[in-house]
PDB file of C-alpha atoms in Angstrom:
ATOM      1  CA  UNK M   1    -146.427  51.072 147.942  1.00 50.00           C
ATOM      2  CA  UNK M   2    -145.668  51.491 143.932  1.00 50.00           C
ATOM      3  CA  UNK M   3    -142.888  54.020 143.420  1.00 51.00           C
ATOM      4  CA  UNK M   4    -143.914  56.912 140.955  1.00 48.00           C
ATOM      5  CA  UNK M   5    -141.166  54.883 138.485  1.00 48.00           C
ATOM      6  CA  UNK M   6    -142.759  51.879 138.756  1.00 48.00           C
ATOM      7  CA  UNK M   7    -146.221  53.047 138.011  1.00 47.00           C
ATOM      8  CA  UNK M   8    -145.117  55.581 135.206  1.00 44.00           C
ATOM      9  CA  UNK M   9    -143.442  52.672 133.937  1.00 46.00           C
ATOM     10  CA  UNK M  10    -146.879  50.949 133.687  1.00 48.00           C
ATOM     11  CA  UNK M  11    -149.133  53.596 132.611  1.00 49.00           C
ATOM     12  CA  UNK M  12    -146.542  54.625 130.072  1.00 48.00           C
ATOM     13  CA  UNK M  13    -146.357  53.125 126.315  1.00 49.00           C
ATOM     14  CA  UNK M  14    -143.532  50.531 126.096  1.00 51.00           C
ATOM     15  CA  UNK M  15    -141.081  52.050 123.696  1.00 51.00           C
ATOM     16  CA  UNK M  16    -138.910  50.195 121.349  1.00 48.00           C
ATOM     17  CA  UNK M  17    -134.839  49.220 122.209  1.00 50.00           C
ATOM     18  CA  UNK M  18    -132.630  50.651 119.217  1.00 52.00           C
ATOM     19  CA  UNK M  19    -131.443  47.742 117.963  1.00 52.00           C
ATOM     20  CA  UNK M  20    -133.815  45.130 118.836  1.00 52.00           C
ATOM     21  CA  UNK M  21    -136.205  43.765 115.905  1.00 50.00           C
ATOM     22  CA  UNK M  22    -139.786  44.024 116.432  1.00 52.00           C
ATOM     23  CA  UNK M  23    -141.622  41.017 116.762  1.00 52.00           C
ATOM     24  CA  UNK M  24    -144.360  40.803 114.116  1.00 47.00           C
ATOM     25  CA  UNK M  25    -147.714  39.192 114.115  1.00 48.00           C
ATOM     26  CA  UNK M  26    -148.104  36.061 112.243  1.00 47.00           C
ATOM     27  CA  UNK M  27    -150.302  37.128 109.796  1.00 44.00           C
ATOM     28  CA  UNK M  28    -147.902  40.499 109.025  1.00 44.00           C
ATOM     29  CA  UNK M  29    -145.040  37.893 108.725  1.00 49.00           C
ATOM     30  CA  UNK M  30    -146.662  36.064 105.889  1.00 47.00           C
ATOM     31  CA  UNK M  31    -147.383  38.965 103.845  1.00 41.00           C
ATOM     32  CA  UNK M  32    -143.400  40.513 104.186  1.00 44.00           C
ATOM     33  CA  UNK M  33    -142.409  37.141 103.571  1.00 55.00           C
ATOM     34  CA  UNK M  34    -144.407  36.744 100.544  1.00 45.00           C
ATOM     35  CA  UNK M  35    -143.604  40.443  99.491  1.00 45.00           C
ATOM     36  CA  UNK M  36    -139.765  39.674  99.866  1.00 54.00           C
ATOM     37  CA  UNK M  37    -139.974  36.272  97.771  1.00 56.00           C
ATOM     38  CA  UNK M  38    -141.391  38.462  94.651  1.00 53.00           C
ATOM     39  CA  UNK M  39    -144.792  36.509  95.637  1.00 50.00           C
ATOM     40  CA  UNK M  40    -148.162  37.577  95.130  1.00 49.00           C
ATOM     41  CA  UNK M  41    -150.112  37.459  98.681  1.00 45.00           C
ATOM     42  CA  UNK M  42    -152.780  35.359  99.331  1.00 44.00           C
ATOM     43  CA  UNK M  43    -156.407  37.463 100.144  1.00 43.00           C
ATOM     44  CA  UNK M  44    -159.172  35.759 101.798  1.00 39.00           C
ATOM     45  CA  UNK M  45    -162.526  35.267  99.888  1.00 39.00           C
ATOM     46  CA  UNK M  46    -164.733  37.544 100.330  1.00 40.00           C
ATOM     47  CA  UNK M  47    -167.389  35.717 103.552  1.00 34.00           C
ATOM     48  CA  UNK M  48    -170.084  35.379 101.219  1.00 36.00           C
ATOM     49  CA  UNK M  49    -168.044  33.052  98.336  1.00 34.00           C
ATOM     50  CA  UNK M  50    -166.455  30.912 101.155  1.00 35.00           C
ATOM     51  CA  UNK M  51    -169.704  30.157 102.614  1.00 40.00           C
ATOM     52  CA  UNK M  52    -171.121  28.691  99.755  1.00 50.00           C
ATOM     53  CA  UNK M  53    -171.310  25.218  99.507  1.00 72.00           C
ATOM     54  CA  UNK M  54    -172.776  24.596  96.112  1.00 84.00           C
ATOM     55  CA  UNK M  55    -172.166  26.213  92.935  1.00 89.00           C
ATOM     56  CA  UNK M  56    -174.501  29.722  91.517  1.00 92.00           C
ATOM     57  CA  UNK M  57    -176.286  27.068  89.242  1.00 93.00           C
ATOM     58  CA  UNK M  58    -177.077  24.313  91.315  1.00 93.00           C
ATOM     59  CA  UNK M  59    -178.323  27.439  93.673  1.00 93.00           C
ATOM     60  CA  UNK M  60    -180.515  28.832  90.746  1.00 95.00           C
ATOM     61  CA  UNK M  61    -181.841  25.530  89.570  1.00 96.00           C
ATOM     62  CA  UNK M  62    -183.078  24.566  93.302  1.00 96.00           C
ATOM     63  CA  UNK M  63    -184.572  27.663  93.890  1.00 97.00           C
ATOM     64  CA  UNK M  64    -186.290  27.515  90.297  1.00 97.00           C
ATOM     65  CA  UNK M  65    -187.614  23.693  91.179  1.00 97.00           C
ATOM     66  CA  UNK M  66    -188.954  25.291  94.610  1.00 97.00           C
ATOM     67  CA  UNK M  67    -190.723  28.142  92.561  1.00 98.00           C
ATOM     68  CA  UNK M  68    -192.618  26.606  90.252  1.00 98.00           C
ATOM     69  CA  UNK M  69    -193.547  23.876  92.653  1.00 97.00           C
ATOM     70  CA  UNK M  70    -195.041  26.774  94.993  1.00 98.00           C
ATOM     71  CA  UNK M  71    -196.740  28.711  92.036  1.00 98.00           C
ATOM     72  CA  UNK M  72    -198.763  25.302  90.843  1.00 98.00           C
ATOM     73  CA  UNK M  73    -199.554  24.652  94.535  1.00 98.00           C
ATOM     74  CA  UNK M  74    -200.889  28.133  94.435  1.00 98.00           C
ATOM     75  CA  UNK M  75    -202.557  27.067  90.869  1.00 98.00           C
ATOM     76  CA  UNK M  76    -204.297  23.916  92.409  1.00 97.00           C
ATOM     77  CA  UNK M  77    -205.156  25.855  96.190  1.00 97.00           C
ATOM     78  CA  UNK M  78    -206.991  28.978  94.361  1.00 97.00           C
ATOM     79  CA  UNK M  79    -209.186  26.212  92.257  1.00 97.00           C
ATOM     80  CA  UNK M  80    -209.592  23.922  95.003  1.00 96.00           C
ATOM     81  CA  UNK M  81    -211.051  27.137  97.135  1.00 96.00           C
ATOM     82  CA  UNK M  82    -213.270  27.759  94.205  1.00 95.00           C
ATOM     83  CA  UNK M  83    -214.775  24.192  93.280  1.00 94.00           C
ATOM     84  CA  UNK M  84    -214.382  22.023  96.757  1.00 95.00           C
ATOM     85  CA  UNK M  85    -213.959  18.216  96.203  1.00 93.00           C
ATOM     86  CA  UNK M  86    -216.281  16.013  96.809  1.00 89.00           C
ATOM     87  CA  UNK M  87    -213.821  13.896  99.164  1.00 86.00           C
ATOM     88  CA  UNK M  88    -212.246  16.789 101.158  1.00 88.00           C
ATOM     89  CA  UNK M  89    -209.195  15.227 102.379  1.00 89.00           C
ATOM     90  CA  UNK M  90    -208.462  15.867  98.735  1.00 92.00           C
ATOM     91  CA  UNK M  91    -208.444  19.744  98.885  1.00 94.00           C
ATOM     92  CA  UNK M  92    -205.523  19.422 101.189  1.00 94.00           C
ATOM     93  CA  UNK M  93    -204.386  16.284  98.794  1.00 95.00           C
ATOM     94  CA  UNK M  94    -203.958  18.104  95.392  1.00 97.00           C
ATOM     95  CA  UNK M  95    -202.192  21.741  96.319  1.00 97.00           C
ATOM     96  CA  UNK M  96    -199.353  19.356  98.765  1.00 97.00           C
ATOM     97  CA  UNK M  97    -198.829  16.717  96.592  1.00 97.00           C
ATOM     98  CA  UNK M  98    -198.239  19.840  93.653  1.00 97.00           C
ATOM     99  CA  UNK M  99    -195.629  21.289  95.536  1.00 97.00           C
ATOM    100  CA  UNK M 100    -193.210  18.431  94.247  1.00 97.00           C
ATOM    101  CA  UNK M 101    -195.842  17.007  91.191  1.00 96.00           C
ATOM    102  CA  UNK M 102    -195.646  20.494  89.910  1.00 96.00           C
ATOM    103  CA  UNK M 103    -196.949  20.780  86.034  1.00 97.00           C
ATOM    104  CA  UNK M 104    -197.537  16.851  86.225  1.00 97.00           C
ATOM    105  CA  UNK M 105    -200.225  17.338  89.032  1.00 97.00           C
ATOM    106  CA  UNK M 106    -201.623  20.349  87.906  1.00 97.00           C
ATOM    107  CA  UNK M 107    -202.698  19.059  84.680  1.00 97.00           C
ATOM    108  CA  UNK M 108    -204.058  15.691  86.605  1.00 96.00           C
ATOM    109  CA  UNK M 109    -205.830  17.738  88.683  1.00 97.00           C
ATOM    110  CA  UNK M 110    -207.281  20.122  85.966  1.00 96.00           C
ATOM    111  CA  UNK M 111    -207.931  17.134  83.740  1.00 95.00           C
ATOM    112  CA  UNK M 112    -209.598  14.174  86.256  1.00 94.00           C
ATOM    113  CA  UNK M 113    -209.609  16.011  89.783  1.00 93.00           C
ATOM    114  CA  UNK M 114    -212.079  18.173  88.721  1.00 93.00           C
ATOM    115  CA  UNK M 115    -214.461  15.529  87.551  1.00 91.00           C
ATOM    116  CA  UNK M 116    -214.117  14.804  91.121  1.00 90.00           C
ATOM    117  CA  UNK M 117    -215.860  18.384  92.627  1.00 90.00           C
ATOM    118  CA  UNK M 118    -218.581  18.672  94.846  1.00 89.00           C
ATOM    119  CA  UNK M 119    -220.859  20.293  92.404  1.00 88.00           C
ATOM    120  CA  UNK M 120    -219.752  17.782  89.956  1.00 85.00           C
ATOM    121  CA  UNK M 121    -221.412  15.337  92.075  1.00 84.00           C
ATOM    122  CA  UNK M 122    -224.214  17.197  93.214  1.00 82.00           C
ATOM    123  CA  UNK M 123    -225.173  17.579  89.759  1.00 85.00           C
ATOM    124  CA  UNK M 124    -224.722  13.725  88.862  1.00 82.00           C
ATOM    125  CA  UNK M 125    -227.110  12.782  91.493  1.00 82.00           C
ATOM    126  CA  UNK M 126    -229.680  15.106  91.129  1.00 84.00           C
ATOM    127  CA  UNK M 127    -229.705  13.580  87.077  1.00 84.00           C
ATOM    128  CA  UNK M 128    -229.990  10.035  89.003  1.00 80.00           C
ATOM    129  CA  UNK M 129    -226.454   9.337  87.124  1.00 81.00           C
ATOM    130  CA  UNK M 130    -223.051   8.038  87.861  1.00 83.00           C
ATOM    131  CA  UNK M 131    -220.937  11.129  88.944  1.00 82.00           C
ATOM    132  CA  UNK M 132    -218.207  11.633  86.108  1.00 81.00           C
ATOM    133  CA  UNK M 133    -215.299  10.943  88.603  1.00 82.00           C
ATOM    134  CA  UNK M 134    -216.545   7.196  88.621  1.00 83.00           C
ATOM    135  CA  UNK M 135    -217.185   6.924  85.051  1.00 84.00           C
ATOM    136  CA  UNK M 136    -214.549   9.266  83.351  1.00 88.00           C
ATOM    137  CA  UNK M 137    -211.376   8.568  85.408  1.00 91.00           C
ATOM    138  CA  UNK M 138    -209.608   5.493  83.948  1.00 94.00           C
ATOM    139  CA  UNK M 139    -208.315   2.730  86.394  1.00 94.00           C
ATOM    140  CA  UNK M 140    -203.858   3.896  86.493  1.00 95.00           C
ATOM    141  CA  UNK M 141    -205.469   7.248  87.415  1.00 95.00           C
ATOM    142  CA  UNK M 142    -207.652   6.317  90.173  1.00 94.00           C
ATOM    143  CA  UNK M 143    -204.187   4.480  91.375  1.00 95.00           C
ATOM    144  CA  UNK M 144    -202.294   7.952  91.438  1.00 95.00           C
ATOM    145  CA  UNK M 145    -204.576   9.694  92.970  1.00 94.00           C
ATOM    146  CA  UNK M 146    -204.339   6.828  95.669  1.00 91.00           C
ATOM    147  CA  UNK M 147    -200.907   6.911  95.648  1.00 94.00           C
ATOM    148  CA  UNK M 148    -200.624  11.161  95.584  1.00 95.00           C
ATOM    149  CA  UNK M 149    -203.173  10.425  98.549  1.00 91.00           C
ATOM    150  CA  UNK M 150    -200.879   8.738 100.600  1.00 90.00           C
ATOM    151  CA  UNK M 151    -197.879  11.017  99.179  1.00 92.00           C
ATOM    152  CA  UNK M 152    -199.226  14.308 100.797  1.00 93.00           C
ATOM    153  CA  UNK M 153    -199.365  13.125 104.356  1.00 91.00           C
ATOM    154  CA  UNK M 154    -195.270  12.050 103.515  1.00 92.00           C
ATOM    155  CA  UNK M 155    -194.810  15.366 102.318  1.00 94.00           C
ATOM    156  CA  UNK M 156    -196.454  17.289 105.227  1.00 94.00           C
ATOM    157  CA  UNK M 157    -194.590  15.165 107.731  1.00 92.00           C
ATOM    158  CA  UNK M 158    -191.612  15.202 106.541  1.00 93.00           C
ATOM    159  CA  UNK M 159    -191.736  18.898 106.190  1.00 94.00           C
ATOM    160  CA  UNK M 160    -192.785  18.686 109.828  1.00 94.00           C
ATOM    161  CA  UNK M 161    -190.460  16.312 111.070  1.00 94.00           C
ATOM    162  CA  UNK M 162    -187.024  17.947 108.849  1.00 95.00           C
ATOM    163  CA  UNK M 163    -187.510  21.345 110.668  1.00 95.00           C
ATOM    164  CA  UNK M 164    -188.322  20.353 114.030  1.00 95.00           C
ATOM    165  CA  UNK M 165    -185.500  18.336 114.204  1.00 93.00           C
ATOM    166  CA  UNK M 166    -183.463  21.422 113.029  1.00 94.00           C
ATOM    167  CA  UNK M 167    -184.646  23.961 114.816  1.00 94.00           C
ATOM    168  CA  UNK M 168    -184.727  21.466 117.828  1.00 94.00           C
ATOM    169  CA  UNK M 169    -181.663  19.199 117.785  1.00 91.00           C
ATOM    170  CA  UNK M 170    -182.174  17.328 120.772  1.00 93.00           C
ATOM    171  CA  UNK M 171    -185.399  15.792 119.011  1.00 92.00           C
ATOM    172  CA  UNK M 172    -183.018  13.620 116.680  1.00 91.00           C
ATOM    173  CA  UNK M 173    -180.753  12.629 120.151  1.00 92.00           C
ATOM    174  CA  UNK M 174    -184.129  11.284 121.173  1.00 93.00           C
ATOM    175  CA  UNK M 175    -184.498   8.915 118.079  1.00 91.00           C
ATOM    176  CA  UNK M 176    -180.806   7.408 118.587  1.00 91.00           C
ATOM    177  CA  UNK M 177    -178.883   9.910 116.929  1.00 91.00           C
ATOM    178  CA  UNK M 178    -175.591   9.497 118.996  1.00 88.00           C
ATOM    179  CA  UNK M 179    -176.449   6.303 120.276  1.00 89.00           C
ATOM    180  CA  UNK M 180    -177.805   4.387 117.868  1.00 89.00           C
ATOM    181  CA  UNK M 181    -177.228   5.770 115.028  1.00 88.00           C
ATOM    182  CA  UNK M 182    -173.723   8.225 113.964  1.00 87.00           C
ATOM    183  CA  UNK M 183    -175.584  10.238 111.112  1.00 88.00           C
ATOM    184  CA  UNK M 184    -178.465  12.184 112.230  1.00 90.00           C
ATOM    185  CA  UNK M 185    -180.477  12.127 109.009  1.00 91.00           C
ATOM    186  CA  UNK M 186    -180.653   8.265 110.105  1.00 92.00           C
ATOM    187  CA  UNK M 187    -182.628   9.255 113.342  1.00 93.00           C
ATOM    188  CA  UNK M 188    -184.826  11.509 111.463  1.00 93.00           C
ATOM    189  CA  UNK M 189    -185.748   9.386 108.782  1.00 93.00           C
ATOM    190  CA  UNK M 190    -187.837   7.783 112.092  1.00 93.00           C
ATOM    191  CA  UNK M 191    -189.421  10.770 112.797  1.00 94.00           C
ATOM    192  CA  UNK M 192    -190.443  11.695 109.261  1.00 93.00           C
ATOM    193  CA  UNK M 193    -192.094   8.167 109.489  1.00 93.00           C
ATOM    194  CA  UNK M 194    -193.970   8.570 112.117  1.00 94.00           C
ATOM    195  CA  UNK M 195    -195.177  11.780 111.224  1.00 94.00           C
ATOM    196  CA  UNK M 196    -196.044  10.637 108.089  1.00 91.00           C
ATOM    197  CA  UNK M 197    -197.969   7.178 109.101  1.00 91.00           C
ATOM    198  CA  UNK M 198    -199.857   9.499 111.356  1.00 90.00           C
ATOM    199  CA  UNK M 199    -201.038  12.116 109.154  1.00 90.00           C
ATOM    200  CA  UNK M 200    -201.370   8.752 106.278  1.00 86.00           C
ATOM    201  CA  UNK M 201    -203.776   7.406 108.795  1.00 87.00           C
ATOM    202  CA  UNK M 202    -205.818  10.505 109.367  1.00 87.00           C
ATOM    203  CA  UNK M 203    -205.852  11.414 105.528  1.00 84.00           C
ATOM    204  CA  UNK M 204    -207.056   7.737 105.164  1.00 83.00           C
ATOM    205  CA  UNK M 205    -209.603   7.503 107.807  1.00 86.00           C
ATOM    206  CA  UNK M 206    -211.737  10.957 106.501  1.00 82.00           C
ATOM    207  CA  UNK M 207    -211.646   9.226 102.794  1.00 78.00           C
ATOM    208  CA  UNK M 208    -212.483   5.525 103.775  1.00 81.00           C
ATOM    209  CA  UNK M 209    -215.463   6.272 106.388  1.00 78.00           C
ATOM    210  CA  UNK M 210    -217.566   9.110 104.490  1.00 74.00           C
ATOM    211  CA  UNK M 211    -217.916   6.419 101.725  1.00 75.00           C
ATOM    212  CA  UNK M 212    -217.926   3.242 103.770  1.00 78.00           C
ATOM    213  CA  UNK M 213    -220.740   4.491 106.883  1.00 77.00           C
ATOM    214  CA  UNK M 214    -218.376   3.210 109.397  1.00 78.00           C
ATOM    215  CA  UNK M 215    -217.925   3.745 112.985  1.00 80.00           C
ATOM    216  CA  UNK M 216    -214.641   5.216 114.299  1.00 82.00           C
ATOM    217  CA  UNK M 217    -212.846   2.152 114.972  1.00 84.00           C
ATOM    218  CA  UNK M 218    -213.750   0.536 111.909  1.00 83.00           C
ATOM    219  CA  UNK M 219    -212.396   3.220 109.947  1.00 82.00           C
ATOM    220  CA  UNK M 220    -209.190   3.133 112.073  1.00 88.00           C
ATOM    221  CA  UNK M 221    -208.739  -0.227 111.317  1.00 88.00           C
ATOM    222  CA  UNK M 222    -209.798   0.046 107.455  1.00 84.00           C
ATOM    223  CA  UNK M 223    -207.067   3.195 107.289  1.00 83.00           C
ATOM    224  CA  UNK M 224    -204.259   1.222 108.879  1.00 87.00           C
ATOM    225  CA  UNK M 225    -204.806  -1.798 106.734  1.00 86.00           C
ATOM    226  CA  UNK M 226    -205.394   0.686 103.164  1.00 82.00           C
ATOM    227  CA  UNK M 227    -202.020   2.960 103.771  1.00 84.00           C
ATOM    228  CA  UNK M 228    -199.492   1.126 106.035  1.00 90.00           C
ATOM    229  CA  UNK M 229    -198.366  -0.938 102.805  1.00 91.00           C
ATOM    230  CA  UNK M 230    -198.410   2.095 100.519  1.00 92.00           C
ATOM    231  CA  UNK M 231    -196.970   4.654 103.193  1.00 92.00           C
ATOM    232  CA  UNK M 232    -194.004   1.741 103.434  1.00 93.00           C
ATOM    233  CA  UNK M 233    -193.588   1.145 100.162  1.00 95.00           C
ATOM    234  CA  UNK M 234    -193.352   5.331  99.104  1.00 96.00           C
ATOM    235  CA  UNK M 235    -191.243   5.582 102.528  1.00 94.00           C
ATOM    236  CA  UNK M 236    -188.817   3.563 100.841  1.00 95.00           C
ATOM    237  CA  UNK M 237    -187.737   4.903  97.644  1.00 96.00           C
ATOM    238  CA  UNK M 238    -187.857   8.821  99.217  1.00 96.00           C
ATOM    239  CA  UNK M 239    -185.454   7.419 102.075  1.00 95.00           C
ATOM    240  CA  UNK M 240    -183.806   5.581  99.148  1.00 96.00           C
ATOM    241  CA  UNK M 241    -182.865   9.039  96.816  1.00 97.00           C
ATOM    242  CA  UNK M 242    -182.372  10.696  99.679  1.00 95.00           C
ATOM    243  CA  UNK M 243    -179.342   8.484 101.016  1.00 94.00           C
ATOM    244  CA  UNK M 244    -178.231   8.231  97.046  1.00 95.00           C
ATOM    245  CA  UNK M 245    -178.500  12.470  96.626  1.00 94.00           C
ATOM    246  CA  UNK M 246    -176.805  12.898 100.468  1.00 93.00           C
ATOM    247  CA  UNK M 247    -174.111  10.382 100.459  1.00 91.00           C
ATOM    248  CA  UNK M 248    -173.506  10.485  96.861  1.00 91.00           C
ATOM    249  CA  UNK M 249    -174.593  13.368  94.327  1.00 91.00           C
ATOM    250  CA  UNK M 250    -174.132  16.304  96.854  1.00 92.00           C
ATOM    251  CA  UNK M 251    -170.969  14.697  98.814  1.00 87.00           C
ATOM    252  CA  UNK M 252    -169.496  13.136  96.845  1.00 86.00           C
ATOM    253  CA  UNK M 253    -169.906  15.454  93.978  1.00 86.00           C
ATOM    254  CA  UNK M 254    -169.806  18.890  95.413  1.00 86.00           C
ATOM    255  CA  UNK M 255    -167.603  17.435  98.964  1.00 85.00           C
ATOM    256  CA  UNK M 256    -170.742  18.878 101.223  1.00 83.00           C
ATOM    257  CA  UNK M 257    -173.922  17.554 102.506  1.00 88.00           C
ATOM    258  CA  UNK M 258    -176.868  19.559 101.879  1.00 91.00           C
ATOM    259  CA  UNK M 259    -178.421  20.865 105.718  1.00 91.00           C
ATOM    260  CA  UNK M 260    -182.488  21.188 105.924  1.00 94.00           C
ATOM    261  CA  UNK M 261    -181.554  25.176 105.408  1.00 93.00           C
ATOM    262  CA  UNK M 262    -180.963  25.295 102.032  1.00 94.00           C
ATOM    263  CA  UNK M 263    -182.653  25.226  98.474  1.00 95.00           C
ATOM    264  CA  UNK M 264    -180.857  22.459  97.791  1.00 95.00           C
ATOM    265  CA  UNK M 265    -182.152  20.257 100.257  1.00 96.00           C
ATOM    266  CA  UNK M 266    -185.676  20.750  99.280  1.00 96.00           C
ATOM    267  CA  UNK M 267    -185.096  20.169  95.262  1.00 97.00           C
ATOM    268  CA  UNK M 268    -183.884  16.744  96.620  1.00 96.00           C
ATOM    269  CA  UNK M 269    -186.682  16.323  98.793  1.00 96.00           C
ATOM    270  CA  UNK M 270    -188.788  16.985  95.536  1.00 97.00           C
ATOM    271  CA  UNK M 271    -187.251  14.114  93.531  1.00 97.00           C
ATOM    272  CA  UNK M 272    -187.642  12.099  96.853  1.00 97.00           C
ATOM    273  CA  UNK M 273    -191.568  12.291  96.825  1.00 97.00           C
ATOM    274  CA  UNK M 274    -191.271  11.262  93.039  1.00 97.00           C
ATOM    275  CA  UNK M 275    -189.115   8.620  93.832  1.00 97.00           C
ATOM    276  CA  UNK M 276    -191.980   7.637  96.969  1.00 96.00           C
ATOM    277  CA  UNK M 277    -194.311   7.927  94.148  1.00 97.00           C
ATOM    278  CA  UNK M 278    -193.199   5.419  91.717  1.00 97.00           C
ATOM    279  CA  UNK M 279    -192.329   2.537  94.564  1.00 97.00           C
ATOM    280  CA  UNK M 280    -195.745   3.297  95.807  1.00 96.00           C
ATOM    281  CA  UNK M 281    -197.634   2.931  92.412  1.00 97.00           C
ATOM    282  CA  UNK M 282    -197.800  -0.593  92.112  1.00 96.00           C
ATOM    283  CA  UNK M 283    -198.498  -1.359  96.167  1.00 95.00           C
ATOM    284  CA  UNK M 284    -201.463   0.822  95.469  1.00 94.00           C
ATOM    285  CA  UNK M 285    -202.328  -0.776  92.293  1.00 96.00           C
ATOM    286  CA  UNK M 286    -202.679  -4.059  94.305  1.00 94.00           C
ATOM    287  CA  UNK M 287    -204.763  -2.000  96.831  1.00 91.00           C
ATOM    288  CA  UNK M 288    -206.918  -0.533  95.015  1.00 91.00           C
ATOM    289  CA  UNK M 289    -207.752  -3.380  92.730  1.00 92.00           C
ATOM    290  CA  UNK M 290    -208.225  -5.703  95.655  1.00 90.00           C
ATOM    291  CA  UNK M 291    -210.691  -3.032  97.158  1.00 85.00           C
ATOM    292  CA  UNK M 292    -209.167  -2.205 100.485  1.00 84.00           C
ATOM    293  CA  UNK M 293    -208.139   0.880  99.072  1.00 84.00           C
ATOM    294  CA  UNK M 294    -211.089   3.155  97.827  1.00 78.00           C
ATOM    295  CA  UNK M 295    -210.611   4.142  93.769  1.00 80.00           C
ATOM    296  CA  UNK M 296    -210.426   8.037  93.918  1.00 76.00           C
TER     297      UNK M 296
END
């Protein structure tokens, strides 16, 4: 049994020996110490400024990038709504592709896409004339829209493929991050790929076969052989200012990656479709001019 001592002892505060120094906690140590040495104390930042990885304007300017890409996607999607396009993988085309096109696409779009409407070329044929589209757009445009054609089904899956494998980090384990590959934007870049060559091939098929009359197959094959070159080619120079922006501009200049979570990311992702889009221009020159790719 516990004598009454013993447990008074133990439910009873422990008081302090006269004479013996109190032991202090680490932290409390620091400040006296700093105190005696005529020292001004260190204070944590406040949890907000030490969580921030990039500086106020490089936040601002992202988010403003991000903004005005959404509003001229909004722009494009209320006129698309309004006047349809004639090809209607296109009204999916023109609003995506504007999210990182911004003013640039907009004012294609206002200025040649329209030309391209259904009622535009419901009107043509029931004059027995060329619809505008044909006759009005002149050859580098027909490329960009070919090019921007191929572009939106990058954007959509890398959108796709960037937050699934965030939300969901065992998806990159499953494309060799950890085994085959040490960074994990490396195992993603496969994913965005193959989400993008699959929606590139559906995007493809619904523009080649409504103008071609051809069977399923045939327009498999005819979508495969029109956007595997250009989806490569665009593939490359987004995966190319990506590693430059990752590795480089945001590590190496700011000493932090930029994770799928943040404005940030996305501004770079914007200059990566740009990038995709100039690498991709003159494999869908070729393609177009040779006639496997259908002018737009």
């Amino acid at each position: 049994m516990t004598s009454p001592r013993s447990r008074l002892s133990a439910g009873a505060p422990r008081r302090s020996v006269p004479g013996r120094p109190r032991r202090r906690q680490p932290a409390v140590t620091g400040l006296v110490r700093a105190l005696e040495q005529g020292q001004r104390p260190s204070v944590a930042p406040p949890i907000t400024e030490r969580a921030r990885v990039f500086p106020v304007w490089l936040d601002a300017l992202s988010l403003a990038a991000l903004l005005v890409g959404a509003a001229c996607a909004l722009i494009v999607s209320i006129d698309v709504i309004r006047h349809p396009q004639y090809m209607t993988v296109m009204n999916v085309v023109w609003p995506v592709t504007a999210l990182f096109g911004t003013v640039a696409v907009v004012w294609a779009y206002f200025r040649y896409g329209r030309l391209a409407s259904m009622a535009a070329h419901h009107a043509a044929h029931s004059r027995h004339e060329t619809p505008l589209a044909k006759t009005e757009t002149p050859f580098p445009v027909m490329v960009g829209k070919g090019a921007l054609h191929c572009g939106s089904g990058c954007m959509l899956g890398d959108v796709a493929a960037e937050w699934l494998a965030f939300l969901v980090p065992a998806v990159a384990v499953w494309f060799g991050w950890q085994s085959l590959f040490s960074e994990k934007m490396f195992a993603v870049w496969i994913l965005d790929f193959l989400f993008a060559f699959g929606l590139g091939i559906v995007f493809q098929y619904f523009a080649i076969v409504p103008m071609r009359d051809l069977s399923p197959g045939e327009g498999i094959i005819a979508a495969l052989k029109a956007d595997t070159a250009s989806l490569v080619a665009w593939q490359v120079g987004m995966y190319g200012f990506m590693a430059f922006a990752q590795f480089y501009v945001f590590k190496h200049l700011f000493g932090h990656r930029t994770p799928v979570n943040t404005a940030e990311f996305w501004f770079a992702i914007q200059g990566a479709m740009i990038a995709g889009f100039l690498t991709s221009y003159p494999v869908n020159w070729w393609l177009v001019r040779s006639g496997i790719k259908e002018r737009m």
